[in-house]
Amino acid sequence: MDSARTATVSRTPLRSLATEAVHAGRDDLARQGLHAPPIDLSTTYPSYDSRGEAARIDTFAATGAEPDGPPVYGRLGNPTVARFETALARLEKTEAAVAFASGMAALTAVLLVRASLGLRHVVAVRPLYGCSDHLLTAGLLGTEVTWTDPAGVADALRPDTGLVLVESPANPTLAEIDLRALAHSCGSVPLLADNTFATPVLQRPAEHGARLVLHSATKYLGGHGDVMAGVVACDEEFAGHLRQVRFATGGVLHPLAGYLLLRGLATLPVRVRAASANAAELVHRLAADPRVTRVHYPRIGGAMVAFEVDGDPHGVIERVRLITPAVSLGSVDTLIQHPASISHRIVDAQDRRGAGVSDRLLRLSVGLEDVEDLWTDLDTALERPVRASGLY
């Protein structure tokens, strides 16, 4: 962390999450005579001190620390993106955060950091987001994965294990893991917790021992379905390695996306709590509906709901009108999808079902609409269920 950012963090008093969401990353604006954060779209920056420039680049190459002074090049860092990173780190209560062009780019960077040290083995717990599962299973980055349940993590560790990866609540079953107990089982191996579903509003994995906290920022952090990004919240040492990988591979976040994410964080607590209230009401009604055989909802709450239907799930997708049938989640509007057909299609069918992702499961990302309107749409979509042979 550079000296200016360290000084800012040290001077900032402890504040509530709602206050941090509005003010973190913006602490210097009033001193500059600004109210809204500026968007810096520059790809390069002038410097007449080439010796100083060389020294700063040497420092970055050695440590990955953000260079002191003015920016150098957009692939090395951007002031607008840095504001979002500062804000997210404060919300997750970590020393730093590093943003990427997507959640998968962020996960890829973590795996590359560990692989560069010869630690290519990953221990993971299903279910994960389907593309995360595929990235590990296919060995696309030269990694090897051991799948286990939380109780088996300690026994699955090897000398070359570089990472333990979990998602809690999990996508799409919303299964929860005791992160503190799991972090203890990991020993010295970093635990990466995907916190996309919970957000720091409901859960801060770093407080439970996770060294790395992953977000698909495309989802709740952005919150409006108009930005794609990923971010890892972590300690400054690991952040330095992530910045080096980001610089080398080019998986940078566009400044406009950084601006939209910073703006999205300001309303994150309000959005998550309002959507969660809607979700809790829908869970109550779905659980009492004879057309629904099972409802999945995490103990910590949230705006994600999964439910299994006594009929053809594809028919529900076809009949919704207010709710949007689409992938992704975390937007202000409600989305529904069939994981076995889309988000987890890439996972082997046997592995998918073994992780609890049945072919009758539907995933609902609840938004901010009036809950009565949402229920009317679901109630209509659930009518006339048709049993489909071959579905489990």
mmCIF file of C-alpha atoms in Angstrom:
data_model
loop_
_atom_site.group_PDB
_atom_site.id
_atom_site.type_symbol
_atom_site.label_atom_id
_atom_site.label_comp_id
_atom_site.label_asym_id
_atom_site.label_seq_id
_atom_site.Cartn_x
_atom_site.Cartn_y
_atom_site.Cartn_z
ATOM 1 C CA MET A 1 0.000 0.000 0.000
ATOM 2 C CA ASP A 2 1.486 3.365 -0.956
ATOM 3 C CA SER A 3 2.190 5.972 1.719
ATOM 4 C CA ALA A 4 -0.691 8.256 0.728
ATOM 5 C CA ARG A 5 -3.248 5.458 0.914
ATOM 6 C CA THR A 6 -1.754 4.188 4.201
ATOM 7 C CA ALA A 7 -2.013 7.671 5.694
ATOM 8 C CA THR A 8 -5.618 8.012 4.556
ATOM 9 C CA VAL A 9 -6.575 4.658 6.076
ATOM 10 C CA SER A 10 -4.797 5.436 9.350
ATOM 11 C CA ARG A 11 -6.591 8.786 9.700
ATOM 12 C CA THR A 12 -10.048 7.416 8.879
ATOM 13 C CA PRO A 13 -12.088 6.729 12.039
ATOM 14 C CA LEU A 14 -14.036 3.538 12.506
ATOM 15 C CA ARG A 15 -17.376 3.929 10.762
ATOM 16 C CA SER A 16 -20.453 1.798 10.194
ATOM 17 C CA LEU A 17 -20.834 -0.222 7.031
ATOM 18 C CA ALA A 18 -23.544 2.093 5.704
ATOM 19 C CA THR A 19 -21.302 5.127 6.204
ATOM 20 C CA GLU A 20 -18.294 3.402 4.647
ATOM 21 C CA ALA A 21 -20.382 2.411 1.635
ATOM 22 C CA VAL A 22 -21.152 6.067 0.969
ATOM 23 C CA HIS A 23 -17.812 7.674 1.853
ATOM 24 C CA ALA A 24 -14.971 5.145 1.409
ATOM 25 C CA GLY A 25 -12.836 5.919 -1.619
ATOM 26 C CA ARG A 26 -14.095 9.493 -1.607
ATOM 27 C CA ASP A 27 -12.342 10.875 1.481
ATOM 28 C CA ASP A 28 -10.189 13.296 -0.515
ATOM 29 C CA LEU A 29 -12.906 14.767 -2.744
ATOM 30 C CA ALA A 30 -13.887 17.751 -0.586
ATOM 31 C CA ARG A 31 -10.245 18.840 -0.285
ATOM 32 C CA GLN A 32 -10.115 18.908 -4.085
ATOM 33 C CA GLY A 33 -13.315 20.919 -4.343
ATOM 34 C CA LEU A 34 -15.188 17.932 -5.776
ATOM 35 C CA HIS A 35 -18.381 16.183 -4.793
ATOM 36 C CA ALA A 36 -18.684 13.371 -7.359
ATOM 37 C CA PRO A 37 -15.618 11.213 -8.046
ATOM 38 C CA PRO A 38 -13.905 12.036 -11.346
ATOM 39 C CA ILE A 39 -13.449 9.479 -14.122
ATOM 40 C CA ASP A 40 -9.854 9.283 -15.330
ATOM 41 C CA LEU A 41 -9.889 7.737 -18.813
ATOM 42 C CA SER A 42 -6.195 8.250 -19.574
ATOM 43 C CA THR A 43 -4.244 5.249 -20.767
ATOM 44 C CA THR A 44 -0.867 6.907 -20.279
ATOM 45 C CA TYR A 45 0.520 9.796 -18.228
ATOM 46 C CA PRO A 46 3.293 12.310 -19.026
ATOM 47 C CA SER A 47 6.500 12.348 -16.998
ATOM 48 C CA TYR A 48 9.632 14.437 -17.518
ATOM 49 C CA ASP A 49 11.546 12.494 -14.867
ATOM 50 C CA SER A 50 12.523 9.280 -16.638
ATOM 51 C CA ARG A 51 14.998 8.333 -13.873
ATOM 52 C CA GLY A 52 12.275 8.599 -11.268
ATOM 53 C CA GLU A 53 9.928 6.702 -13.534
ATOM 54 C CA ALA A 54 12.457 3.894 -13.835
ATOM 55 C CA ALA A 55 12.846 3.697 -10.067
ATOM 56 C CA ARG A 56 9.098 3.485 -9.527
ATOM 57 C CA ILE A 57 8.740 0.765 -12.147
ATOM 58 C CA ASP A 58 11.596 -1.182 -10.541
ATOM 59 C CA THR A 59 9.802 -0.978 -7.200
ATOM 60 C CA PHE A 60 6.576 -2.248 -8.715
ATOM 61 C CA ALA A 61 8.397 -5.105 -10.444
ATOM 62 C CA ALA A 62 9.940 -6.151 -7.131
ATOM 63 C CA THR A 63 6.945 -5.836 -4.807
ATOM 64 C CA GLY A 64 3.774 -5.066 -6.756
ATOM 65 C CA ALA A 65 3.210 -2.051 -4.523
ATOM 66 C CA GLU A 66 1.261 0.788 -6.054
ATOM 67 C CA PRO A 67 3.734 3.420 -7.272
ATOM 68 C CA ASP A 68 3.999 6.657 -5.304
ATOM 69 C CA GLY A 69 3.291 9.809 -7.225
ATOM 70 C CA PRO A 70 1.363 10.242 -10.449
ATOM 71 C CA PRO A 71 0.131 7.256 -12.483
ATOM 72 C CA VAL A 72 2.383 5.676 -15.090
ATOM 73 C CA TYR A 73 0.265 3.587 -17.452
ATOM 74 C CA GLY A 74 -3.303 2.335 -17.429
ATOM 75 C CA ARG A 75 -2.308 -1.320 -17.242
ATOM 76 C CA LEU A 76 -0.336 -0.640 -14.083
ATOM 77 C CA GLY A 77 -3.083 1.263 -12.305
ATOM 78 C CA ASN A 78 -5.849 3.826 -12.627
ATOM 79 C CA PRO A 79 -6.994 6.467 -10.083
ATOM 80 C CA THR A 80 -10.717 5.817 -10.613
ATOM 81 C CA VAL A 81 -10.324 2.056 -10.217
ATOM 82 C CA ALA A 82 -8.145 2.648 -7.143
ATOM 83 C CA ARG A 83 -11.016 4.490 -5.470
ATOM 84 C CA PHE A 84 -13.252 1.449 -5.881
ATOM 85 C CA GLU A 85 -10.492 -0.839 -4.582
ATOM 86 C CA THR A 86 -10.013 1.338 -1.497
ATOM 87 C CA ALA A 87 -13.740 1.358 -0.799
ATOM 88 C CA LEU A 88 -14.199 -2.398 -1.215
ATOM 89 C CA ALA A 89 -11.219 -3.126 1.040
ATOM 90 C CA ARG A 90 -12.745 -0.968 3.750
ATOM 91 C CA LEU A 91 -16.111 -2.732 3.431
ATOM 92 C CA GLU A 92 -14.478 -6.173 3.624
ATOM 93 C CA LYS A 93 -12.056 -5.001 6.362
ATOM 94 C CA THR A 94 -8.935 -6.041 4.482
ATOM 95 C CA GLU A 95 -5.722 -4.128 3.828
ATOM 96 C CA ALA A 96 -6.214 -3.968 0.082
ATOM 97 C CA ALA A 97 -8.301 -5.005 -2.899
ATOM 98 C CA VAL A 98 -7.342 -5.567 -6.530
ATOM 99 C CA ALA A 99 -9.913 -5.204 -9.313
ATOM 100 C CA PHE A 100 -10.028 -7.111 -12.598
ATOM 101 C CA ALA A 101 -12.038 -7.163 -15.817
ATOM 102 C CA SER A 102 -14.288 -9.989 -14.532
ATOM 103 C CA GLY A 103 -14.731 -12.356 -11.629
ATOM 104 C CA MET A 104 -13.105 -15.150 -13.629
ATOM 105 C CA ALA A 105 -10.112 -12.909 -14.391
ATOM 106 C CA ALA A 106 -9.789 -12.289 -10.661
ATOM 107 C CA LEU A 107 -9.882 -16.012 -9.823
ATOM 108 C CA THR A 108 -7.415 -16.729 -12.630
ATOM 109 C CA ALA A 109 -4.993 -14.190 -11.173
ATOM 110 C CA VAL A 110 -5.167 -15.838 -7.746
ATOM 111 C CA LEU A 111 -4.427 -19.259 -9.243
ATOM 112 C CA LEU A 112 -1.524 -17.866 -11.276
ATOM 113 C CA VAL A 113 0.002 -16.246 -8.193
ATOM 114 C CA ARG A 114 0.023 -19.565 -6.363
ATOM 115 C CA ALA A 115 1.145 -21.546 -9.423
ATOM 116 C CA SER A 116 4.121 -19.196 -9.851
ATOM 117 C CA LEU A 117 5.349 -20.524 -6.501
ATOM 118 C CA GLY A 118 4.953 -24.145 -7.627
ATOM 119 C CA LEU A 119 1.728 -24.507 -5.613
ATOM 120 C CA ARG A 120 -0.587 -25.833 -8.310
ATOM 121 C CA HIS A 121 -2.821 -28.039 -6.182
ATOM 122 C CA VAL A 122 -6.213 -26.646 -5.132
ATOM 123 C CA VAL A 123 -8.641 -28.077 -2.613
ATOM 124 C CA ALA A 124 -12.212 -27.037 -3.354
ATOM 125 C CA VAL A 125 -15.704 -27.629 -2.022
ATOM 126 C CA ARG A 126 -18.693 -27.998 -4.349
ATOM 127 C CA PRO A 127 -20.877 -26.398 -5.398
ATOM 128 C CA LEU A 128 -19.062 -23.450 -6.886
ATOM 129 C CA TYR A 129 -20.071 -21.171 -9.703
ATOM 130 C CA GLY A 130 -20.051 -23.378 -12.801
ATOM 131 C CA CYS A 131 -17.213 -21.591 -14.596
ATOM 132 C CA SER A 132 -15.052 -21.640 -11.450
ATOM 133 C CA ASP A 133 -15.691 -25.382 -11.238
ATOM 134 C CA HIS A 134 -14.744 -25.787 -14.909
ATOM 135 C CA LEU A 135 -11.574 -23.714 -14.607
ATOM 136 C CA LEU A 136 -10.345 -26.014 -11.839
ATOM 137 C CA THR A 137 -11.573 -29.328 -13.236
ATOM 138 C CA ALA A 138 -10.283 -28.746 -16.764
ATOM 139 C CA GLY A 139 -6.816 -27.814 -15.510
ATOM 140 C CA LEU A 140 -6.704 -24.918 -17.959
ATOM 141 C CA LEU A 141 -4.043 -23.148 -15.886
ATOM 142 C CA GLY A 142 -2.058 -26.267 -15.093
ATOM 143 C CA THR A 143 -3.750 -26.665 -11.729
ATOM 144 C CA GLU A 144 -4.885 -29.908 -10.119
ATOM 145 C CA VAL A 145 -7.992 -29.979 -7.955
ATOM 146 C CA THR A 146 -9.163 -32.233 -5.144
ATOM 147 C CA TRP A 147 -12.883 -31.958 -4.471
ATOM 148 C CA THR A 148 -13.991 -32.632 -0.922
ATOM 149 C CA ASP A 149 -16.563 -31.671 1.675
ATOM 150 C CA PRO A 150 -15.619 -29.139 4.373
ATOM 151 C CA ALA A 151 -14.800 -31.877 6.879
ATOM 152 C CA GLY A 152 -12.275 -33.407 4.490
ATOM 153 C CA VAL A 153 -10.278 -30.276 3.691
ATOM 154 C CA ALA A 154 -7.484 -30.868 6.223
ATOM 155 C CA ASP A 155 -6.880 -34.422 4.964
ATOM 156 C CA ALA A 156 -6.860 -33.230 1.329
ATOM 157 C CA LEU A 157 -3.995 -30.770 1.844
ATOM 158 C CA ARG A 158 -0.637 -31.605 0.259
ATOM 159 C CA PRO A 159 2.807 -29.950 0.295
ATOM 160 C CA ASP A 160 1.985 -28.386 -3.097
ATOM 161 C CA THR A 161 -1.490 -27.148 -2.104
ATOM 162 C CA GLY A 162 -1.655 -23.467 -2.884
ATOM 163 C CA LEU A 163 -5.282 -22.656 -2.192
ATOM 164 C CA VAL A 164 -8.520 -23.804 -0.595
ATOM 165 C CA LEU A 165 -11.548 -22.489 -2.473
ATOM 166 C CA VAL A 166 -15.134 -22.291 -1.204
ATOM 167 C CA GLU A 167 -18.281 -20.322 -1.921
ATOM 168 C CA SER A 168 -20.641 -19.579 0.942
ATOM 169 C CA PRO A 169 -23.543 -19.242 0.426
ATOM 170 C CA ALA A 170 -22.873 -21.445 -2.564
ATOM 171 C CA ASN A 171 -24.049 -21.000 -6.130
ATOM 172 C CA PRO A 172 -26.757 -22.164 -6.736
ATOM 173 C CA THR A 173 -27.834 -24.263 -3.739
ATOM 174 C CA LEU A 174 -27.094 -21.555 -1.137
ATOM 175 C CA ALA A 175 -25.329 -24.124 1.054
ATOM 176 C CA GLU A 176 -23.363 -22.465 3.857
ATOM 177 C CA ILE A 177 -19.961 -23.312 5.308
ATOM 178 C CA ASP A 178 -18.523 -22.481 8.721
ATOM 179 C CA LEU A 179 -15.720 -20.277 7.419
ATOM 180 C CA ARG A 180 -13.961 -19.929 10.770
ATOM 181 C CA ALA A 181 -13.745 -23.691 11.244
ATOM 182 C CA LEU A 182 -12.653 -24.163 7.649
ATOM 183 C CA ALA A 183 -9.944 -21.517 7.930
ATOM 184 C CA HIS A 184 -8.600 -23.399 10.933
ATOM 185 C CA SER A 185 -8.516 -26.615 8.875
ATOM 186 C CA CYS A 186 -6.519 -24.852 6.151
ATOM 187 C CA GLY A 187 -3.550 -24.187 8.412
ATOM 188 C CA SER A 188 -1.068 -22.048 6.482
ATOM 189 C CA VAL A 189 -2.778 -22.584 3.120
ATOM 190 C CA PRO A 190 -4.753 -19.486 2.055
ATOM 191 C CA LEU A 191 -8.512 -19.831 2.151
ATOM 192 C CA LEU A 192 -10.339 -18.054 -0.675
ATOM 193 C CA ALA A 193 -14.009 -17.422 0.049
ATOM 194 C CA ASP A 194 -16.263 -16.340 -2.794
ATOM 195 C CA ASN A 195 -18.487 -13.748 -1.123
ATOM 196 C CA THR A 196 -20.472 -12.738 -4.214
ATOM 197 C CA PHE A 197 -23.871 -13.872 -2.881
ATOM 198 C CA ALA A 198 -23.506 -12.531 0.657
ATOM 199 C CA THR A 199 -21.611 -9.273 0.013
ATOM 200 C CA PRO A 200 -19.903 -7.529 2.948
ATOM 201 C CA VAL A 201 -23.369 -6.411 4.066
ATOM 202 C CA LEU A 202 -24.158 -9.916 5.329
ATOM 203 C CA GLN A 203 -20.728 -11.467 5.811
ATOM 204 C CA ARG A 204 -17.050 -10.502 5.941
ATOM 205 C CA PRO A 205 -15.011 -13.680 5.396
ATOM 206 C CA ALA A 206 -11.711 -12.022 6.360
ATOM 207 C CA GLU A 207 -13.074 -11.643 9.893
ATOM 208 C CA HIS A 208 -13.470 -15.439 9.981
ATOM 209 C CA GLY A 209 -9.968 -16.259 8.790
ATOM 210 C CA ALA A 210 -10.204 -16.186 4.985
ATOM 211 C CA ARG A 211 -7.066 -14.599 3.511
ATOM 212 C CA LEU A 212 -8.729 -13.914 0.151
ATOM 213 C CA VAL A 213 -12.273 -12.687 -0.531
ATOM 214 C CA LEU A 214 -13.502 -12.970 -4.118
ATOM 215 C CA HIS A 215 -16.372 -11.070 -5.700
ATOM 216 C CA SER A 216 -17.885 -11.164 -9.105
ATOM 217 C CA ALA A 217 -18.406 -7.410 -8.859
ATOM 218 C CA THR A 218 -20.716 -7.706 -11.861
ATOM 219 C CA LYS A 219 -23.370 -8.790 -9.397
ATOM 220 C CA TYR A 220 -24.328 -6.968 -6.181
ATOM 221 C CA LEU A 221 -21.381 -4.576 -5.986
ATOM 222 C CA GLY A 222 -22.345 -2.988 -9.302
ATOM 223 C CA GLY A 223 -25.981 -3.767 -8.687
ATOM 224 C CA HIS A 224 -27.554 -2.531 -11.898
ATOM 225 C CA GLY A 225 -26.622 -5.123 -14.520
ATOM 226 C CA ASP A 226 -24.479 -2.676 -16.496
ATOM 227 C CA VAL A 227 -20.885 -3.385 -15.466
ATOM 228 C CA MET A 228 -18.641 -6.464 -15.582
ATOM 229 C CA ALA A 229 -15.812 -6.781 -13.077
ATOM 230 C CA GLY A 230 -14.124 -8.917 -10.455
ATOM 231 C CA VAL A 231 -12.206 -8.041 -7.312
ATOM 232 C CA VAL A 232 -10.129 -9.778 -4.662
ATOM 233 C CA ALA A 233 -9.954 -8.283 -1.164
ATOM 234 C CA CYS A 234 -6.849 -9.421 0.701
ATOM 235 C CA ASP A 235 -3.733 -8.388 2.610
ATOM 236 C CA GLU A 236 -1.263 -6.019 0.969
ATOM 237 C CA GLU A 237 1.364 -8.706 0.379
ATOM 238 C CA PHE A 238 -0.967 -10.832 -1.726
ATOM 239 C CA ALA A 239 -2.358 -7.718 -3.405
ATOM 240 C CA GLY A 240 1.124 -6.903 -4.677
ATOM 241 C CA HIS A 241 1.356 -10.281 -6.396
ATOM 242 C CA LEU A 242 -2.116 -9.824 -7.894
ATOM 243 C CA ARG A 243 -1.184 -6.418 -9.310
ATOM 244 C CA GLN A 244 1.874 -7.934 -10.962
ATOM 245 C CA VAL A 245 -0.239 -10.654 -12.597
ATOM 246 C CA ARG A 246 -2.804 -8.072 -13.675
ATOM 247 C CA PHE A 247 -0.083 -5.940 -15.246
ATOM 248 C CA ALA A 248 1.460 -8.918 -17.040
ATOM 249 C CA THR A 249 -1.758 -10.473 -18.296
ATOM 250 C CA GLY A 250 -3.713 -7.292 -18.988
ATOM 251 C CA GLY A 251 -6.884 -8.260 -17.131
ATOM 252 C CA VAL A 252 -7.453 -4.651 -16.099
ATOM 253 C CA LEU A 253 -10.732 -3.011 -15.165
ATOM 254 C CA HIS A 254 -11.885 -0.123 -17.346
ATOM 255 C CA PRO A 255 -12.079 3.211 -15.482
ATOM 256 C CA LEU A 256 -15.766 3.676 -16.327
ATOM 257 C CA ALA A 257 -16.475 0.302 -14.733
ATOM 258 C CA GLY A 258 -14.503 1.388 -11.669
ATOM 259 C CA TYR A 259 -16.635 4.528 -11.444
ATOM 260 C CA LEU A 260 -19.893 2.567 -11.761
ATOM 261 C CA LEU A 261 -18.763 0.122 -9.090
ATOM 262 C CA LEU A 262 -17.856 2.896 -6.666
ATOM 263 C CA ARG A 263 -21.281 4.413 -7.275
ATOM 264 C CA GLY A 264 -22.900 0.994 -6.787
ATOM 265 C CA LEU A 265 -21.229 0.527 -3.402
ATOM 266 C CA ALA A 266 -22.937 3.659 -2.074
ATOM 267 C CA THR A 267 -26.348 1.963 -2.223
ATOM 268 C CA LEU A 268 -25.182 -1.603 -1.577
ATOM 269 C CA PRO A 269 -26.452 -1.882 2.033
ATOM 270 C CA VAL A 270 -29.836 -0.385 1.126
ATOM 271 C CA ARG A 271 -30.245 -2.600 -1.940
ATOM 272 C CA VAL A 272 -29.185 -5.817 -0.223
ATOM 273 C CA ARG A 273 -31.454 -5.276 2.764
ATOM 274 C CA ALA A 274 -34.493 -4.324 0.686
ATOM 275 C CA ALA A 275 -34.015 -7.229 -1.737
ATOM 276 C CA SER A 276 -33.435 -9.591 1.189
ATOM 277 C CA ALA A 277 -36.769 -8.591 2.730
ATOM 278 C CA ASN A 278 -38.486 -9.407 -0.564
ATOM 279 C CA ALA A 279 -36.642 -12.719 -0.764
ATOM 280 C CA ALA A 280 -37.612 -13.740 2.766
ATOM 281 C CA GLU A 281 -41.287 -13.147 1.965
ATOM 282 C CA LEU A 282 -41.064 -15.150 -1.261
ATOM 283 C CA VAL A 283 -39.339 -17.984 0.603
ATOM 284 C CA HIS A 284 -42.244 -18.093 3.055
ATOM 285 C CA ARG A 285 -44.776 -18.345 0.234
ATOM 286 C CA LEU A 286 -42.787 -20.815 -1.872
ATOM 287 C CA ALA A 287 -42.261 -23.110 1.122
ATOM 288 C CA ALA A 288 -46.031 -23.320 1.626
ATOM 289 C CA ASP A 289 -46.807 -23.944 -2.048
ATOM 290 C CA PRO A 290 -47.579 -27.579 -3.011
ATOM 291 C CA ARG A 291 -46.103 -26.984 -6.480
ATOM 292 C CA VAL A 292 -42.679 -26.477 -4.858
ATOM 293 C CA THR A 293 -40.935 -29.514 -3.372
ATOM 294 C CA ARG A 294 -38.004 -27.788 -1.683
ATOM 295 C CA VAL A 295 -36.786 -24.268 -0.959
ATOM 296 C CA HIS A 296 -33.135 -23.371 -0.326
ATOM 297 C CA TYR A 297 -32.391 -20.195 1.622
ATOM 298 C CA PRO A 298 -29.309 -19.437 3.735
ATOM 299 C CA ARG A 299 -29.387 -18.753 7.470
ATOM 300 C CA ILE A 300 -27.661 -15.403 6.977
ATOM 301 C CA GLY A 301 -30.463 -14.314 4.642
ATOM 302 C CA GLY A 302 -29.825 -12.450 1.428
ATOM 303 C CA ALA A 303 -31.581 -11.889 -1.864
ATOM 304 C CA MET A 304 -30.826 -15.254 -3.483
ATOM 305 C CA VAL A 305 -33.407 -18.054 -3.395
ATOM 306 C CA ALA A 306 -33.306 -21.523 -4.939
ATOM 307 C CA PHE A 307 -36.296 -23.819 -5.179
ATOM 308 C CA GLU A 308 -37.202 -27.139 -6.745
ATOM 309 C CA VAL A 309 -40.507 -27.566 -8.521
ATOM 310 C CA ASP A 310 -42.914 -30.473 -8.791
ATOM 311 C CA GLY A 311 -43.073 -30.220 -12.538
ATOM 312 C CA ASP A 312 -41.132 -28.927 -15.496
ATOM 313 C CA PRO A 313 -38.766 -26.111 -14.451
ATOM 314 C CA HIS A 314 -38.465 -24.998 -18.061
ATOM 315 C CA GLY A 315 -42.162 -24.217 -18.061
ATOM 316 C CA VAL A 316 -41.656 -21.787 -15.195
ATOM 317 C CA ILE A 317 -38.919 -20.034 -17.178
ATOM 318 C CA GLU A 318 -41.244 -19.789 -20.187
ATOM 319 C CA ARG A 319 -44.179 -18.337 -18.246
ATOM 320 C CA VAL A 320 -42.607 -15.532 -16.209
ATOM 321 C CA ARG A 321 -43.377 -12.040 -17.491
ATOM 322 C CA LEU A 322 -42.243 -9.530 -14.865
ATOM 323 C CA ILE A 323 -39.259 -11.583 -13.730
ATOM 324 C CA THR A 324 -36.498 -11.715 -16.331
ATOM 325 C CA PRO A 325 -35.236 -15.168 -17.402
ATOM 326 C CA ALA A 326 -31.507 -14.469 -17.600
ATOM 327 C CA VAL A 327 -28.133 -15.445 -16.202
ATOM 328 C CA SER A 328 -26.300 -13.322 -13.635
ATOM 329 C CA LEU A 329 -27.727 -11.949 -10.405
ATOM 330 C CA GLY A 330 -27.598 -9.077 -7.957
ATOM 331 C CA SER A 331 -29.350 -6.480 -10.074
ATOM 332 C CA VAL A 332 -32.187 -4.175 -9.000
ATOM 333 C CA ASP A 333 -34.588 -6.324 -11.027
ATOM 334 C CA THR A 334 -35.460 -9.954 -10.364
ATOM 335 C CA LEU A 335 -33.829 -12.660 -12.484
ATOM 336 C CA ILE A 336 -34.547 -16.386 -12.733
ATOM 337 C CA GLN A 337 -32.563 -19.160 -14.374
ATOM 338 C CA HIS A 338 -32.272 -22.939 -14.561
ATOM 339 C CA PRO A 339 -28.711 -23.731 -13.347
ATOM 340 C CA ALA A 340 -28.544 -27.219 -14.864
ATOM 341 C CA SER A 341 -29.141 -25.681 -18.291
ATOM 342 C CA ILE A 342 -27.011 -22.544 -18.056
ATOM 343 C CA SER A 343 -24.731 -21.471 -15.189
ATOM 344 C CA HIS A 344 -23.750 -25.037 -14.232
ATOM 345 C CA ARG A 345 -24.207 -26.745 -17.595
ATOM 346 C CA ILE A 346 -20.445 -26.894 -18.017
ATOM 347 C CA VAL A 347 -20.120 -29.037 -14.870
ATOM 348 C CA ASP A 348 -20.321 -32.803 -15.378
ATOM 349 C CA ALA A 349 -23.918 -33.912 -14.804
ATOM 350 C CA GLN A 350 -22.996 -36.472 -12.137
ATOM 351 C CA ASP A 351 -20.824 -33.956 -10.269
ATOM 352 C CA ARG A 352 -23.539 -31.340 -10.602
ATOM 353 C CA ARG A 353 -26.225 -33.553 -9.111
ATOM 354 C CA GLY A 354 -23.829 -34.802 -6.436
ATOM 355 C CA ALA A 355 -23.392 -31.205 -5.326
ATOM 356 C CA GLY A 356 -27.140 -30.802 -4.931
ATOM 357 C CA VAL A 357 -27.844 -29.042 -8.222
ATOM 358 C CA SER A 358 -30.875 -31.052 -9.286
ATOM 359 C CA ASP A 359 -32.472 -30.784 -12.707
ATOM 360 C CA ARG A 360 -35.610 -29.357 -11.102
ATOM 361 C CA LEU A 361 -33.769 -26.543 -9.328
ATOM 362 C CA LEU A 362 -34.443 -22.909 -10.229
ATOM 363 C CA ARG A 363 -32.334 -19.982 -8.988
ATOM 364 C CA LEU A 364 -34.009 -16.674 -8.235
ATOM 365 C CA SER A 365 -32.125 -13.407 -7.752
ATOM 366 C CA VAL A 366 -34.697 -11.229 -6.020
ATOM 367 C CA GLY A 367 -34.737 -7.540 -6.853
ATOM 368 C CA LEU A 368 -36.416 -4.390 -5.617
ATOM 369 C CA GLU A 369 -39.858 -4.704 -7.208
ATOM 370 C CA ASP A 370 -42.983 -4.815 -5.054
ATOM 371 C CA VAL A 371 -43.103 -8.284 -3.525
ATOM 372 C CA GLU A 372 -46.799 -8.700 -4.374
ATOM 373 C CA ASP A 373 -46.054 -8.157 -8.062
ATOM 374 C CA LEU A 374 -43.214 -10.670 -7.886
ATOM 375 C CA TRP A 375 -45.428 -13.250 -6.219
ATOM 376 C CA THR A 376 -48.201 -12.745 -8.762
ATOM 377 C CA ASP A 377 -45.710 -13.473 -11.537
ATOM 378 C CA LEU A 378 -44.302 -16.549 -9.804
ATOM 379 C CA ASP A 379 -47.757 -17.824 -8.900
ATOM 380 C CA THR A 380 -48.812 -17.612 -12.541
ATOM 381 C CA ALA A 381 -45.573 -19.213 -13.774
ATOM 382 C CA LEU A 382 -45.968 -22.121 -11.349
ATOM 383 C CA GLU A 383 -49.472 -22.963 -12.591
ATOM 384 C CA ARG A 384 -50.194 -26.072 -14.615
ATOM 385 C CA PRO A 385 -46.952 -27.924 -13.806
ATOM 386 C CA VAL A 386 -46.184 -30.648 -16.320
ATOM 387 C CA ARG A 387 -44.168 -33.633 -15.229
ATOM 388 C CA ALA A 388 -41.260 -34.137 -17.562
ATOM 389 C CA SER A 389 -39.739 -37.560 -17.892
ATOM 390 C CA GLY A 390 -36.017 -37.803 -17.294
ATOM 391 C CA LEU A 391 -35.896 -34.874 -14.853
ATOM 392 C CA TYR A 392 -34.740 -35.557 -11.325
#
